Tab-separated table of C-alpha atoms and ligand atoms in Angstrom:
chain	number	residue	atom	x	y	z
L	227	MET	CA	55.582	-28.343	27.173
L	228	VAL	CA	59.179	-29.019	27.016
L	229	ALA	CA	61.615	-27.087	29.248
L	230	LEU	CA	62.909	-23.931	27.561
L	231	THR	CA	65.782	-21.664	27.797
L	232	TYR	CA	64.689	-18.218	26.189
L	233	HIS	CA	66.579	-15.406	24.537
L	234	ALA	CA	65.506	-12.414	22.868
L	235	PRO	CA	68.721	-10.990	21.112
L	236	THR	CA	68.469	-7.531	19.612
L	237	THR	CA	70.809	-7.972	16.791
L	238	LEU	CA	71.203	-10.522	13.896
L	239	ASP	CA	74.670	-11.284	14.852
L	240	GLU	CA	73.828	-12.040	18.567
L	241	ALA	CA	71.012	-14.343	17.336
L	242	VAL	CA	73.423	-16.114	14.992
L	243	SER	CA	75.999	-16.383	17.764
L	244	LEU	CA	73.397	-17.994	20.231
L	245	LEU	CA	72.261	-20.523	17.325
L	246	SER	CA	75.814	-21.430	16.547
L	247	ASN	CA	77.057	-21.854	20.113
L	248	ALA	CA	73.834	-23.588	21.272
L	249	THR	CA	74.493	-26.733	23.436
L	250	LEU	CA	70.607	-27.480	23.439
L	251	PRO	CA	68.578	-28.038	20.179
L	252	ALA	CA	67.659	-24.541	19.068
L	253	LYS	CA	64.639	-23.092	17.555
L	254	VAL	CA	64.277	-19.648	16.090
L	255	MET	CA	60.868	-18.068	17.241
L	256	SER	CA	58.967	-15.391	15.246
L	257	GLY	CA	55.269	-15.091	16.172
L	258	GLY	CA	55.262	-18.624	17.731
L	259	THR	CA	51.860	-19.417	16.510
L	260	ASP	CA	53.160	-22.680	14.877
L	261	LEU	CA	56.303	-23.251	17.420
L	262	ILE	CA	54.364	-22.958	20.820
L	263	ILE	CA	51.729	-25.553	19.513
L	264	GLN	CA	54.492	-27.670	18.333
L	265	MET	CA	56.579	-27.347	21.744
L	266	GLN	CA	53.371	-28.209	23.511
L	267	ARG	CA	53.393	-31.530	22.166
L	268	MET	CA	56.989	-32.150	22.810
L	269	ILE	CA	57.928	-34.041	25.924
L	270	ASP	CA	61.683	-34.651	25.476
L	271	SER	CA	64.624	-32.663	26.165
L	272	GLU	CA	65.055	-29.015	26.876
L	273	ARG	CA	65.047	-26.434	23.791
L	274	LEU	CA	66.833	-23.219	23.291
L	275	ILE	CA	64.363	-20.513	22.019
L	276	VAL	CA	65.780	-17.511	20.137
L	277	ASP	CA	62.912	-15.050	19.806
L	278	VAL	CA	63.952	-12.722	16.913
L	279	LYS	CA	61.190	-10.291	17.334
L	280	LYS	CA	63.347	-7.602	19.254
L	281	ILE	CA	65.684	-7.529	16.250
L	282	PRO	CA	64.438	-4.253	14.658
L	283	GLU	CA	65.198	-5.298	10.885
L	284	LEU	CA	63.348	-8.531	11.279
L	285	THR	CA	60.059	-6.775	12.145
L	286	THR	CA	60.194	-4.093	9.652
L	287	ALA	CA	59.042	-3.928	5.905
L	288	SER	CA	60.473	-1.307	3.630
L	289	LEU	CA	59.284	-0.496	0.122
L	290	SER	CA	61.684	1.350	-2.313
L	291	ALA	CA	62.494	1.437	-6.088
L	292	GLU	CA	64.375	-1.796	-5.788
L	293	GLY	CA	61.273	-3.637	-4.256
L	294	LEU	CA	60.186	-4.900	-0.945
L	295	THR	CA	62.522	-5.864	1.991
L	296	LEU	CA	60.379	-7.865	4.492
L	297	GLY	CA	61.436	-8.624	7.959
L	298	PRO	CA	60.473	-12.195	8.323
L	299	ALA	CA	59.296	-11.844	11.822
L	300	LEU	CA	56.900	-8.934	11.423
L	301	CYS	CA	53.291	-9.811	12.204
L	302	CYS	CA	50.556	-10.135	9.534
L	303	SER	CA	48.353	-7.513	11.297
L	304	LYS	CA	50.926	-4.977	10.921
L	305	PHE	CA	51.935	-6.112	7.318
L	306	THR	CA	48.227	-6.220	6.100
L	307	ARG	CA	47.706	-2.597	7.381
L	308	ARG	CA	50.555	-1.259	4.958
L	309	ASP	CA	48.473	0.431	2.204
L	310	ASP	CA	51.628	0.939	0.164
L	311	ILE	CA	52.535	-2.665	0.262
L	312	LYS	CA	48.931	-3.605	-0.714
L	313	GLN	CA	48.992	-1.309	-3.666
L	314	ARG	CA	52.129	-3.180	-4.928
L	315	PHE	CA	51.493	-6.719	-3.938
L	316	PRO	CA	47.724	-7.048	-3.206
L	317	GLY	CA	47.920	-10.803	-3.396
L	318	LEU	CA	50.664	-11.288	-1.039
L	319	VAL	CA	48.758	-9.191	1.387
L	320	GLU	CA	45.399	-11.187	0.666
L	321	ALA	CA	47.509	-14.255	1.487
L	322	ALA	CA	48.752	-12.866	4.715
L	323	TYR	CA	45.101	-11.696	5.749
L	324	LEU	CA	43.974	-15.327	5.258
L	325	ILE	CA	46.266	-16.947	7.941
L	326	GLY	CA	43.947	-17.695	11.106
L	327	SER	CA	41.927	-15.199	12.843
L	328	THR	CA	42.738	-11.584	13.753
L	329	GLN	CA	44.360	-12.893	16.893
L	330	VAL	CA	46.491	-15.083	15.058
L	331	GLN	CA	47.520	-12.516	12.609
L	332	GLY	CA	48.419	-10.197	15.622
L	333	ARG	CA	51.497	-12.654	16.133
L	334	ALA	CA	51.829	-14.865	13.026
L	335	SER	CA	54.571	-13.668	10.453
L	336	ILE	CA	55.174	-14.412	6.948
L	337	GLY	CA	58.683	-15.682	7.718
L	338	GLY	CA	57.269	-18.076	10.183
L	339	ASN	CA	54.745	-19.394	7.471
L	340	LEU	CA	57.516	-19.908	5.102
L	341	CYS	CA	59.944	-21.437	7.452
L	342	ASN	CA	57.258	-23.736	8.990
L	343	ALA	CA	56.926	-25.087	5.534
L	344	SER	CA	53.431	-26.441	5.696
L	345	PRO	CA	52.125	-27.853	2.359
L	346	ALA	CA	49.032	-25.519	2.929
L	347	ALA	CA	50.725	-22.344	3.966
L	348	ASP	CA	48.998	-19.369	2.459
L	349	THR	CA	51.881	-16.897	1.730
L	350	ILE	CA	54.414	-19.403	0.229
L	351	PRO	CA	52.552	-19.528	-3.349
L	352	ALA	CA	52.236	-15.569	-3.349
L	353	LEU	CA	55.691	-15.259	-2.399
L	354	ILE	CA	56.834	-17.531	-5.144
L	355	ALA	CA	54.530	-15.733	-7.608
L	356	ASN	CA	56.259	-12.704	-6.672
L	357	ASN	CA	59.864	-13.944	-7.388
L	358	ALA	CA	60.614	-13.611	-3.583
L	359	ILE	CA	64.236	-14.480	-2.472
L	360	CYS	CA	65.243	-15.546	1.075
L	361	ARG	CA	68.254	-13.822	2.573
L	362	ILE	CA	69.768	-16.425	4.953
L	363	HIS	CA	72.172	-15.327	7.702
L	364	GLY	CA	74.554	-17.751	9.448
L	365	ALA	CA	78.037	-18.027	11.112
L	366	GLY	CA	79.402	-18.388	7.728
L	367	GLY	CA	77.966	-15.386	6.410
L	368	GLU	CA	75.002	-14.678	4.028
L	369	ARG	CA	73.363	-16.558	1.181
L	370	ARG	CA	70.394	-16.041	-0.952
L	371	ILE	CA	67.873	-18.596	-2.538
L	372	ALA	CA	64.648	-18.410	-4.311
L	373	VAL	CA	61.533	-19.305	-1.925
L	374	GLU	CA	60.596	-22.149	-4.381
L	375	LYS	CA	64.160	-23.804	-3.396
L	376	PHE	CA	63.992	-22.660	0.079
L	377	VAL	CA	61.286	-25.295	1.047
L	378	THR	CA	62.293	-28.668	0.531
L	379	GLY	CA	59.612	-30.922	1.862
L	380	VAL	CA	56.754	-31.060	4.205
L	381	GLY	CA	57.797	-28.982	7.230
L	382	GLN	CA	61.276	-28.877	5.794
L	383	ASN	CA	63.318	-26.043	4.676
L	384	CYS	CA	67.120	-25.728	3.489
L	385	LEU	CA	68.367	-23.727	6.590
L	386	GLU	CA	71.457	-25.412	8.079
L	387	GLU	CA	71.917	-25.476	11.770
L	388	GLY	CA	73.018	-22.085	13.055
L	389	GLU	CA	71.265	-20.377	10.139
L	390	LEU	CA	68.203	-18.064	10.267
L	391	LEU	CA	65.898	-16.358	7.670
L	392	ALA	CA	67.155	-12.809	7.811
L	393	SER	CA	64.734	-11.093	5.237
L	394	ILE	CA	62.524	-11.933	2.472
L	395	GLU	CA	63.357	-9.606	-0.680
L	396	ILE	CA	60.864	-9.039	-3.506
L	397	PRO	CA	62.355	-7.301	-6.508
L	398	ALA	CA	60.361	-4.305	-7.770
L	399	PRO	CA	57.706	-5.608	-10.323
L	400	ALA	CA	57.836	-4.229	-13.920
L	401	VAL	CA	55.120	-1.797	-14.922
L	402	ARG	CA	51.573	-3.247	-15.265
L	403	THR	CA	52.288	-6.114	-13.035
L	404	LYS	CA	50.181	-7.350	-10.340
L	405	ASP	CA	49.484	-10.336	-8.406
L	406	ALA	CA	46.487	-12.178	-6.827
L	407	TYR	CA	46.085	-15.226	-4.339
L	408	LEU	CA	43.046	-17.453	-3.994
L	409	ARG	CA	42.384	-20.460	-1.752
L	410	PHE	CA	39.562	-22.929	-1.315
L	411	ILE	CA	38.394	-23.743	2.172
L	412	PRO	CA	35.094	-25.486	3.305
L	413	ARG	CA	34.406	-22.777	5.653
L	414	THR	CA	34.467	-18.956	5.215
L	415	GLU	CA	37.164	-18.257	7.804
L	416	MET	CA	39.644	-19.854	10.087
L	417	ASP	CA	40.472	-22.987	7.971
L	418	ILE	CA	43.536	-24.491	6.119
L	419	ALA	CA	43.716	-24.436	2.448
L	420	VAL	CA	42.400	-27.475	0.445
L	421	ALA	CA	44.068	-25.786	-2.654
L	422	GLY	CA	45.618	-22.514	-3.336
L	423	ALA	CA	46.869	-20.497	-6.349
L	424	ALA	CA	49.004	-17.276	-6.620
L	425	VAL	CA	49.406	-15.663	-10.003
L	426	SER	CA	51.513	-12.672	-10.963
L	427	VAL	CA	50.875	-11.069	-14.418
L	428	THR	CA	52.639	-8.367	-16.438
L	429	LEU	CA	50.552	-6.772	-19.315
L	430	ASP	CA	51.900	-4.644	-22.198
L	431	GLU	CA	50.107	-1.393	-23.075
L	432	GLN	CA	47.538	-3.160	-25.101
L	433	GLY	CA	46.705	-5.525	-22.424
L	434	THR	CA	48.505	-8.714	-23.649
L	435	CYS	CA	50.288	-10.690	-21.027
L	436	ILE	CA	53.981	-10.467	-21.571
L	437	ALA	CA	55.179	-12.255	-18.309
L	438	ALA	CA	53.605	-14.413	-15.811
L	439	ARG	CA	54.420	-16.620	-12.749
L	440	VAL	CA	51.980	-19.215	-11.498
L	441	ALA	CA	52.307	-20.988	-8.139
L	442	ILE	CA	50.112	-23.432	-6.262
L	443	GLY	CA	49.725	-24.573	-2.871
L	444	ALA	CA	48.282	-27.470	-0.744
L	445	VAL	CA	48.366	-29.918	-3.716
L	446	ALA	CA	51.740	-31.280	-3.454
L	447	PRO	CA	54.370	-31.643	-0.492
L	448	THR	CA	55.644	-28.119	-1.103
L	449	ALA	CA	54.151	-25.174	-2.965
L	450	LEU	CA	55.031	-25.425	-6.588
L	451	LEU	CA	56.129	-22.995	-9.325
L	452	VAL	CA	54.340	-23.982	-12.568
L	453	PRO	CA	56.239	-22.672	-15.576
L	454	ALA	CA	53.935	-24.443	-17.916
L	455	ALA	CA	50.998	-22.579	-16.675
L	456	ALA	CA	52.837	-19.161	-17.028
L	457	GLU	CA	53.765	-20.010	-20.565
L	458	ALA	CA	50.036	-20.716	-21.435
L	459	LEU	CA	49.203	-17.128	-20.341
L	460	VAL	CA	51.996	-15.304	-21.799
L	461	GLY	CA	51.319	-13.882	-25.433
L	462	SER	CA	47.444	-14.136	-24.557
L	463	ARG	CA	45.025	-11.427	-23.500
L	464	LEU	CA	44.004	-13.975	-20.698
L	465	GLU	CA	41.042	-15.435	-22.962
L	466	ASP	CA	39.341	-18.507	-22.069
L	467	GLY	CA	41.665	-20.596	-24.093
L	468	ALA	CA	44.813	-19.568	-22.355
L	469	LEU	CA	43.109	-19.731	-19.082
L	470	ALA	CA	42.011	-23.246	-19.869
L	471	LYS	CA	45.669	-24.183	-20.833
L	472	ALA	CA	46.940	-22.576	-17.714
L	473	SER	CA	44.296	-24.453	-15.495
L	474	ALA	CA	45.132	-27.819	-17.074
L	475	ALA	CA	49.099	-27.024	-16.635
L	476	VAL	CA	48.405	-26.564	-12.875
L	477	SER	CA	46.109	-29.706	-12.513
L	478	GLU	CA	48.831	-31.692	-14.280
L	479	ALA	CA	51.639	-30.371	-12.207
L	480	ALA	CA	49.693	-31.090	-8.885
L	481	SER	CA	50.193	-34.222	-6.954
L	482	PRO	CA	47.482	-33.945	-4.191
L	483	ILE	CA	46.581	-36.410	-1.489
L	484	THR	CA	42.963	-37.442	-0.512
L	485	ASP	CA	42.023	-36.746	2.974
L	486	ARG	CA	39.037	-35.529	4.847
L	487	ARG	CA	39.137	-32.073	3.516
L	488	GLY	CA	39.045	-33.087	-0.102
L	489	THR	CA	40.052	-35.933	-2.689
L	490	ALA	CA	42.992	-35.784	-4.699
L	491	ASP	CA	40.755	-35.403	-7.785
L	492	PHE	CA	38.781	-32.469	-6.317
L	493	ARG	CA	41.856	-30.796	-5.308
L	494	ARG	CA	43.351	-31.182	-8.845
L	495	HIS	CA	40.202	-29.623	-10.363
L	496	VAL	CA	40.038	-26.624	-7.844
L	497	VAL	CA	43.593	-25.571	-8.074
L	498	GLY	CA	42.824	-25.267	-11.969
L	499	VAL	CA	39.705	-23.127	-11.161
L	500	LEU	CA	41.575	-20.979	-8.567
L	501	THR	CA	44.419	-20.389	-11.078
L	502	LYS	CA	42.103	-19.136	-13.693
L	503	ARG	CA	40.377	-16.838	-11.448
L	504	ALA	CA	43.538	-15.526	-9.786
L	505	ALA	CA	44.929	-14.800	-13.414
L	506	LYS	CA	41.874	-12.790	-14.228
L	507	ILE	CA	42.108	-10.851	-11.047
L	508	ALA	CA	45.770	-10.225	-11.489
L	509	ALA	CA	45.299	-9.120	-15.106
L	510	GLU	CA	42.539	-6.847	-14.060
L	511	ARG	CA	44.725	-5.150	-11.485
L	512	ALA	CA	47.757	-4.868	-13.762
L	513	GLY	CA	45.436	-3.114	-16.401
L	514	GLU	CA	44.329	-0.682	-13.817
L	515	GLY	CA	48.027	0.401	-13.393
L	516	GLU	CA	49.743	1.900	-10.531
A	237	MET	CA	65.159	-21.576	35.933
A	238	LYS	CA	62.370	-18.999	36.390
A	239	ALA	CA	62.531	-15.838	34.341
A	240	HIS	CA	61.842	-12.520	36.095
A	241	VAL	CA	59.497	-10.451	33.791
A	242	THR	CA	58.607	-6.742	34.142
A	243	THR	CA	55.647	-5.654	32.310
A	244	ARG	CA	52.484	-3.489	32.256
A	245	ILE	CA	49.074	-4.871	32.554
A	246	ASN	CA	46.041	-2.475	32.359
A	247	GLN	CA	48.269	0.548	32.780
A	248	GLU	CA	49.989	-0.796	35.956
A	249	SER	CA	53.478	-1.918	36.271
A	250	VAL	CA	53.667	-5.758	37.174
A	251	GLU	CA	56.507	-8.141	37.899
A	252	PHE	CA	56.237	-11.808	37.857
A	253	LEU	CA	58.439	-14.807	37.976
A	254	CYS	CA	57.495	-17.619	35.412
A	255	GLU	CA	59.047	-20.717	33.603
A	256	PRO	CA	59.983	-19.632	29.825
A	257	SER	CA	57.664	-22.565	28.727
A	258	GLU	CA	54.507	-21.083	30.453
A	259	THR	CA	52.256	-19.237	28.186
A	260	LEU	CA	51.063	-15.792	28.939
A	261	LEU	CA	47.491	-17.095	29.602
A	262	ARG	CA	48.885	-19.347	32.291
A	263	VAL	CA	50.682	-16.561	33.727
A	264	LEU	CA	47.667	-14.174	33.924
A	265	ARG	CA	45.368	-16.973	35.424
A	266	ASP	CA	47.708	-19.027	37.699
A	267	ASN	CA	50.495	-16.791	38.602
A	268	LEU	CA	48.656	-13.326	38.732
A	269	GLY	CA	45.216	-14.662	39.559
A	270	MET	CA	43.769	-12.747	36.772
A	271	THR	CA	41.107	-15.372	35.911
A	272	GLY	CA	38.994	-13.132	33.612
A	273	THR	CA	40.990	-14.308	30.611
A	274	LYS	CA	39.487	-17.715	29.874
A	275	GLU	CA	41.161	-20.956	28.311
A	276	GLY	CA	39.043	-22.752	25.601
A	277	CYS	CA	41.390	-24.659	23.548
A	278	GLY	CA	44.812	-23.629	24.237
A	279	SER	CA	45.837	-23.837	20.573
A	280	GLY	CA	44.780	-20.557	19.016
A	281	ASP	CA	41.580	-21.852	17.616
A	282	CYS	CA	39.005	-20.202	20.106
A	283	GLY	CA	39.891	-16.597	21.224
A	284	ALA	CA	38.699	-17.159	24.710
A	285	CYS	CA	42.058	-16.012	25.755
A	286	SER	CA	42.204	-12.937	23.821
A	287	VAL	CA	44.126	-9.971	25.219
A	288	VAL	CA	45.729	-6.868	23.491
A	289	LEU	CA	49.547	-7.009	23.504
A	290	ASP	CA	51.337	-3.906	22.488
A	291	GLY	CA	48.397	-2.616	20.346
A	292	GLU	CA	47.604	-5.923	18.684
A	293	LEU	CA	44.820	-8.382	19.467
A	294	VAL	CA	46.476	-11.772	20.342
A	295	CYS	CA	45.624	-15.012	21.746
A	296	SER	CA	47.444	-15.220	25.208
A	297	CYS	CA	47.851	-19.106	24.778
A	298	LEU	CA	50.160	-18.454	21.721
A	299	VAL	CA	52.262	-15.907	23.661
A	300	LEU	CA	55.081	-16.988	26.033
A	301	GLY	CA	54.908	-15.244	29.440
A	302	VAL	CA	58.533	-14.215	28.956
A	303	GLU	CA	57.514	-12.327	25.810
A	304	ALA	CA	55.450	-9.895	27.911
A	305	GLN	CA	59.009	-8.300	29.091
A	306	GLY	CA	58.719	-4.638	28.352
A	307	ALA	CA	55.314	-4.962	26.811
A	308	SER	CA	52.001	-3.538	27.555
A	309	ILE	CA	48.973	-5.802	27.872
A	310	GLU	CA	45.332	-5.073	28.043
A	311	THR	CA	42.843	-7.751	29.540
A	312	VAL	CA	39.122	-7.877	30.095
A	313	GLU	CA	39.903	-6.867	33.689
A	314	GLY	CA	40.902	-3.440	32.567
A	315	VAL	CA	37.882	-2.876	30.304
A	316	ALA	CA	35.263	-1.405	32.821
A	317	ALA	CA	36.138	1.818	34.738
A	318	SER	CA	36.394	0.981	38.354
A	319	ASP	CA	32.509	0.895	39.154
A	320	GLU	CA	30.840	1.317	35.835
A	321	LEU	CA	30.687	-1.289	32.950
A	322	HIS	CA	31.931	-0.498	29.448
A	323	VAL	CA	29.308	0.034	26.850
A	324	ILE	CA	30.196	-3.102	25.160
A	325	GLN	CA	29.769	-5.070	28.560
A	326	GLN	CA	26.405	-3.429	29.144
A	327	LYS	CA	25.399	-4.216	25.545
A	328	PHE	CA	26.236	-7.986	25.949
A	329	LEU	CA	24.071	-7.964	28.982
A	330	GLU	CA	21.190	-6.154	27.355
A	331	HIS	CA	21.221	-8.344	24.249
A	332	ALA	CA	21.557	-11.558	26.451
A	333	ALA	CA	24.703	-11.979	24.253
A	334	LEU	CA	25.898	-15.017	26.633
A	335	GLN	CA	24.924	-18.253	28.170
A	336	CYS	CA	27.814	-20.172	29.895
A	337	GLY	CA	30.194	-16.956	29.582
A	338	VAL	CA	33.299	-18.860	28.718
A	339	CYS	CA	33.624	-16.817	25.236
A	340	THR	CA	32.581	-13.579	26.770
A	341	PRO	CA	35.885	-11.987	27.976
A	342	GLY	CA	37.550	-12.912	24.644
A	343	LEU	CA	34.729	-11.340	22.768
A	344	ILE	CA	34.539	-8.331	24.891
A	345	VAL	CA	38.346	-7.647	24.555
A	346	ALA	CA	38.004	-8.308	20.815
A	347	THR	CA	35.030	-6.266	20.268
A	348	LYS	CA	36.907	-3.431	21.903
A	349	ALA	CA	39.747	-3.870	19.610
A	350	LEU	CA	37.540	-3.860	16.536
A	351	LEU	CA	35.762	-0.801	17.508
A	352	ALA	CA	38.902	1.005	18.235
A	353	GLU	CA	40.312	0.004	14.771
A	354	ASN	CA	36.918	0.546	12.787
A	355	PRO	CA	34.243	2.378	14.822
A	356	SER	CA	31.479	1.704	12.044
A	357	PRO	CA	32.015	-1.861	10.953
A	358	THR	CA	29.431	-3.503	8.750
A	359	GLU	CA	27.875	-6.718	10.213
A	360	ALA	CA	30.065	-8.669	7.711
A	361	GLU	CA	33.185	-6.849	8.797
A	362	ALA	CA	32.223	-7.420	12.517
A	363	ARG	CA	31.701	-11.264	11.723
A	364	TYR	CA	35.136	-11.684	9.988
A	365	TYR	CA	37.010	-9.701	12.570
A	366	LEU	CA	35.517	-11.689	15.175
A	367	ALA	CA	35.720	-15.220	13.320
A	368	GLY	CA	38.339	-16.165	15.724
A	369	ASN	CA	36.164	-15.981	18.716
A	370	LEU	CA	34.138	-19.295	19.068
A	371	CYS	CA	30.939	-19.514	21.038
A	372	ARG	CA	29.288	-22.990	21.581
A	373	CYS	CA	26.101	-21.489	23.238
A	374	THR	CA	24.545	-18.463	21.630
A	375	GLY	CA	24.487	-19.127	17.982
A	376	TYR	CA	26.315	-15.679	17.480
A	377	ASP	CA	23.131	-13.691	16.474
A	378	LYS	CA	22.891	-11.940	19.956
A	379	ILE	CA	26.619	-11.436	19.891
A	380	ILE	CA	26.571	-9.620	16.620
A	381	LYS	CA	23.577	-7.577	17.724
A	382	ALA	CA	25.460	-6.385	20.882
A	383	VAL	CA	28.587	-5.630	18.906
A	384	MET	CA	26.502	-3.583	16.321
A	385	ASP	CA	24.574	-1.924	19.091
A	386	SER	CA	27.956	-1.135	21.041
A	387	ALA	CA	29.258	0.324	17.887
A	388	ALA	CA	26.352	2.719	17.519
A	389	THR	CA	26.068	3.657	20.958
A	390	MET	CA	29.856	4.440	21.020
A	391	ARG	CA	29.608	6.494	17.808
A	392	GLU	CA	26.915	8.623	19.525
A	393	GLY	CA	28.833	9.012	22.626
A	394	ALA	CA	32.067	9.977	20.798
C	1332	FAD	C1	44.383	-20.956	14.871
C	1332	FAD	C2	45.280	-21.253	13.762
C	1332	FAD	C3	45.096	-20.719	12.497
C	1332	FAD	C4	45.853	-21.015	11.398
C	1332	FAD	N1	45.618	-20.722	10.095
C	1332	FAD	C5	46.454	-20.476	9.158
C	1332	FAD	C6	46.141	-20.372	7.844
C	1332	FAD	O1	44.751	-20.319	7.624
C	1332	FAD	N2	46.956	-20.547	6.744
C	1332	FAD	C7	48.349	-20.618	7.082
C	1332	FAD	O2	49.186	-20.575	6.240
C	1332	FAD	N3	48.712	-20.884	8.406
C	1332	FAD	C8	47.877	-20.855	9.415
C	1332	FAD	N4	48.300	-21.066	10.698
C	1332	FAD	C9	49.675	-21.426	10.993
C	1332	FAD	C10	50.586	-20.209	11.448
C	1332	FAD	O3	49.812	-19.430	12.105
C	1332	FAD	C11	51.234	-19.854	10.240
C	1332	FAD	O4	52.163	-20.596	9.691
C	1332	FAD	C12	52.265	-18.500	10.719
C	1332	FAD	O5	52.496	-17.802	9.660
C	1332	FAD	C13	53.426	-18.806	11.363
C	1332	FAD	O6	54.370	-17.719	11.787
C	1332	FAD	P1	54.840	-17.486	13.141
C	1332	FAD	O7	55.500	-16.326	13.077
C	1332	FAD	O8	53.772	-17.658	14.333
C	1332	FAD	O9	56.012	-18.650	13.199
C	1332	FAD	P2	56.561	-19.377	14.380
C	1332	FAD	O10	55.728	-20.340	15.127
C	1332	FAD	O11	57.432	-18.493	15.317
C	1332	FAD	O12	57.962	-20.258	13.673
C	1332	FAD	C14	57.224	-21.386	12.808
C	1332	FAD	C15	58.651	-22.087	12.207
C	1332	FAD	O13	59.489	-21.410	11.605
C	1332	FAD	C16	60.618	-21.316	12.315
C	1332	FAD	N5	60.966	-19.882	12.018
C	1332	FAD	C17	60.309	-18.844	12.480
C	1332	FAD	N6	61.016	-17.581	12.024
C	1332	FAD	C18	62.287	-18.157	11.506
C	1332	FAD	C19	63.409	-17.340	10.947
C	1332	FAD	N7	63.538	-16.026	11.019
C	1332	FAD	N8	64.564	-18.235	10.568
C	1332	FAD	C20	64.317	-19.596	10.893
C	1332	FAD	N9	63.384	-20.161	11.184
C	1332	FAD	C21	62.238	-19.480	11.478
C	1332	FAD	C22	60.462	-21.710	13.626
C	1332	FAD	O14	61.536	-22.303	14.345
C	1332	FAD	C23	59.374	-22.620	13.519
C	1332	FAD	O15	59.841	-23.907	13.132
C	1332	FAD	C24	47.320	-21.141	11.632
C	1332	FAD	C25	47.759	-21.333	13.041
C	1332	FAD	C26	46.840	-21.321	14.239
C	1332	FAD	C27	47.099	-21.422	15.455
C	1333	FES	S1	42.526	-20.679	24.665
C	1333	FES	FE1	43.699	-19.291	23.320
C	1333	FES	S2	42.584	-19.668	21.461
C	1333	FES	FE2	41.517	-20.986	22.592
C	1334	FES	S1	28.362	-18.262	26.016
C	1334	FES	FE1	28.906	-20.219	26.137
C	1334	FES	S2	30.691	-20.369	24.675
C	1334	FES	FE2	29.817	-18.381	24.300
């Protein structure tokens, strides 16, 4: 591993000042489950590590009438134990629960999953389906950007030097809104998504879909929001015809690669199937009410 | 520059020096001579290095030694009472749930964490919880029998 200088600031301002005044190439660390492995492969110059887990607001999640404010460095084990959050955003909790093993979830965070920006990251589609916003903190102050714009390419995000992800905010969903996330992996556990789909559905009192968001993962360089798939669901009662249209829309939006985990054709097909199934689960949950 | 770290391991206060780039696994094994915790992969995949850090089961190969500052760590060395094996350790022996033994410390630590969180897991729950503990020898059947028997015995004892 490269030589490291390690700091664990206790406030956001201190973290930003460490990052902005850094003389070494700097890295923010949340759980370290991606970063420590990446650093083991580096053999070049020393790095500055700013561990943000000692900053209280970065490791807490609070649910209020306005929605969810999620500390990006909160570990998935603590996040998935939150029944109040699971009740509101079952799909996002499912996605966090799929990351690695129990041990990996004991460190891995949703913020790290998002910033690392792997095409197959499980929580990114679920964040997008839930309209999540990134609050970014830097020396120049704060800015906000939607998750679907935050990730800019394979392993790339829009953070400038000296900036860090300070929180992830999900506005309170409308009544009868619920989400679901499904992924396909060749094994039953401990594997990386070959395709993933997250769907959030809002129903009216009669069970007609009045709003939806559909996001897909592992089938393009970044997770994608697919408005055409959402449009196919809106106005329907999630009948086969509407689901088939949504499925066709995500297959069309996908631009997958072929690798040893699956061919492009297979991925394009599977992402459609997952979208149908996730839409049905989300609608069932939305129908069950709060 | 080496960092000075103060932490608690198995309820005892411990101080050590380490390079910030050293993992907790390296520190435990090389700096502190606590070689019960094993290295299988060094990349989070096998669970041989499992320890409990501030109440969460983690891979010590994915934690930096410096992150232990002010923390509380439980390793396999703390599982047995001084001269008596823990029920889980006994059950692993009774069911012959090990061959080479490299995965065993990680599995014992993980099983203890599982049963603390869920004293009556179904077999499926136990298998999912322990999916990050790989074993190249046993085929898992005996491990799962030992885990389920440990759970039953610990429930009777409680
Ligand atoms: C065995 C194993 C299995 C895995 N399985 C899965 C899986 O099934 N699905 C999946 O999606 N991922 C998986 N991963 C990858 C990884 O665990 C996740 O991406 C995890 O969510 C990363 O979170 P972290 O807190 O550990 O991030 P870190 O490693 O701390 O950080 C990741 C990246 O984000 C940056 N970063 C972190 N926090 C911030 C911040 N607040 N502001 C700015 N930048 C930041 C870091 O600089 C780094 O570049 C697996 C990893 C391992 C080791
Ligand atoms: S050595 Fe840590 S998970 Fe394999
Ligand atoms: S007994 Fe050899 S790896 Fe499990």
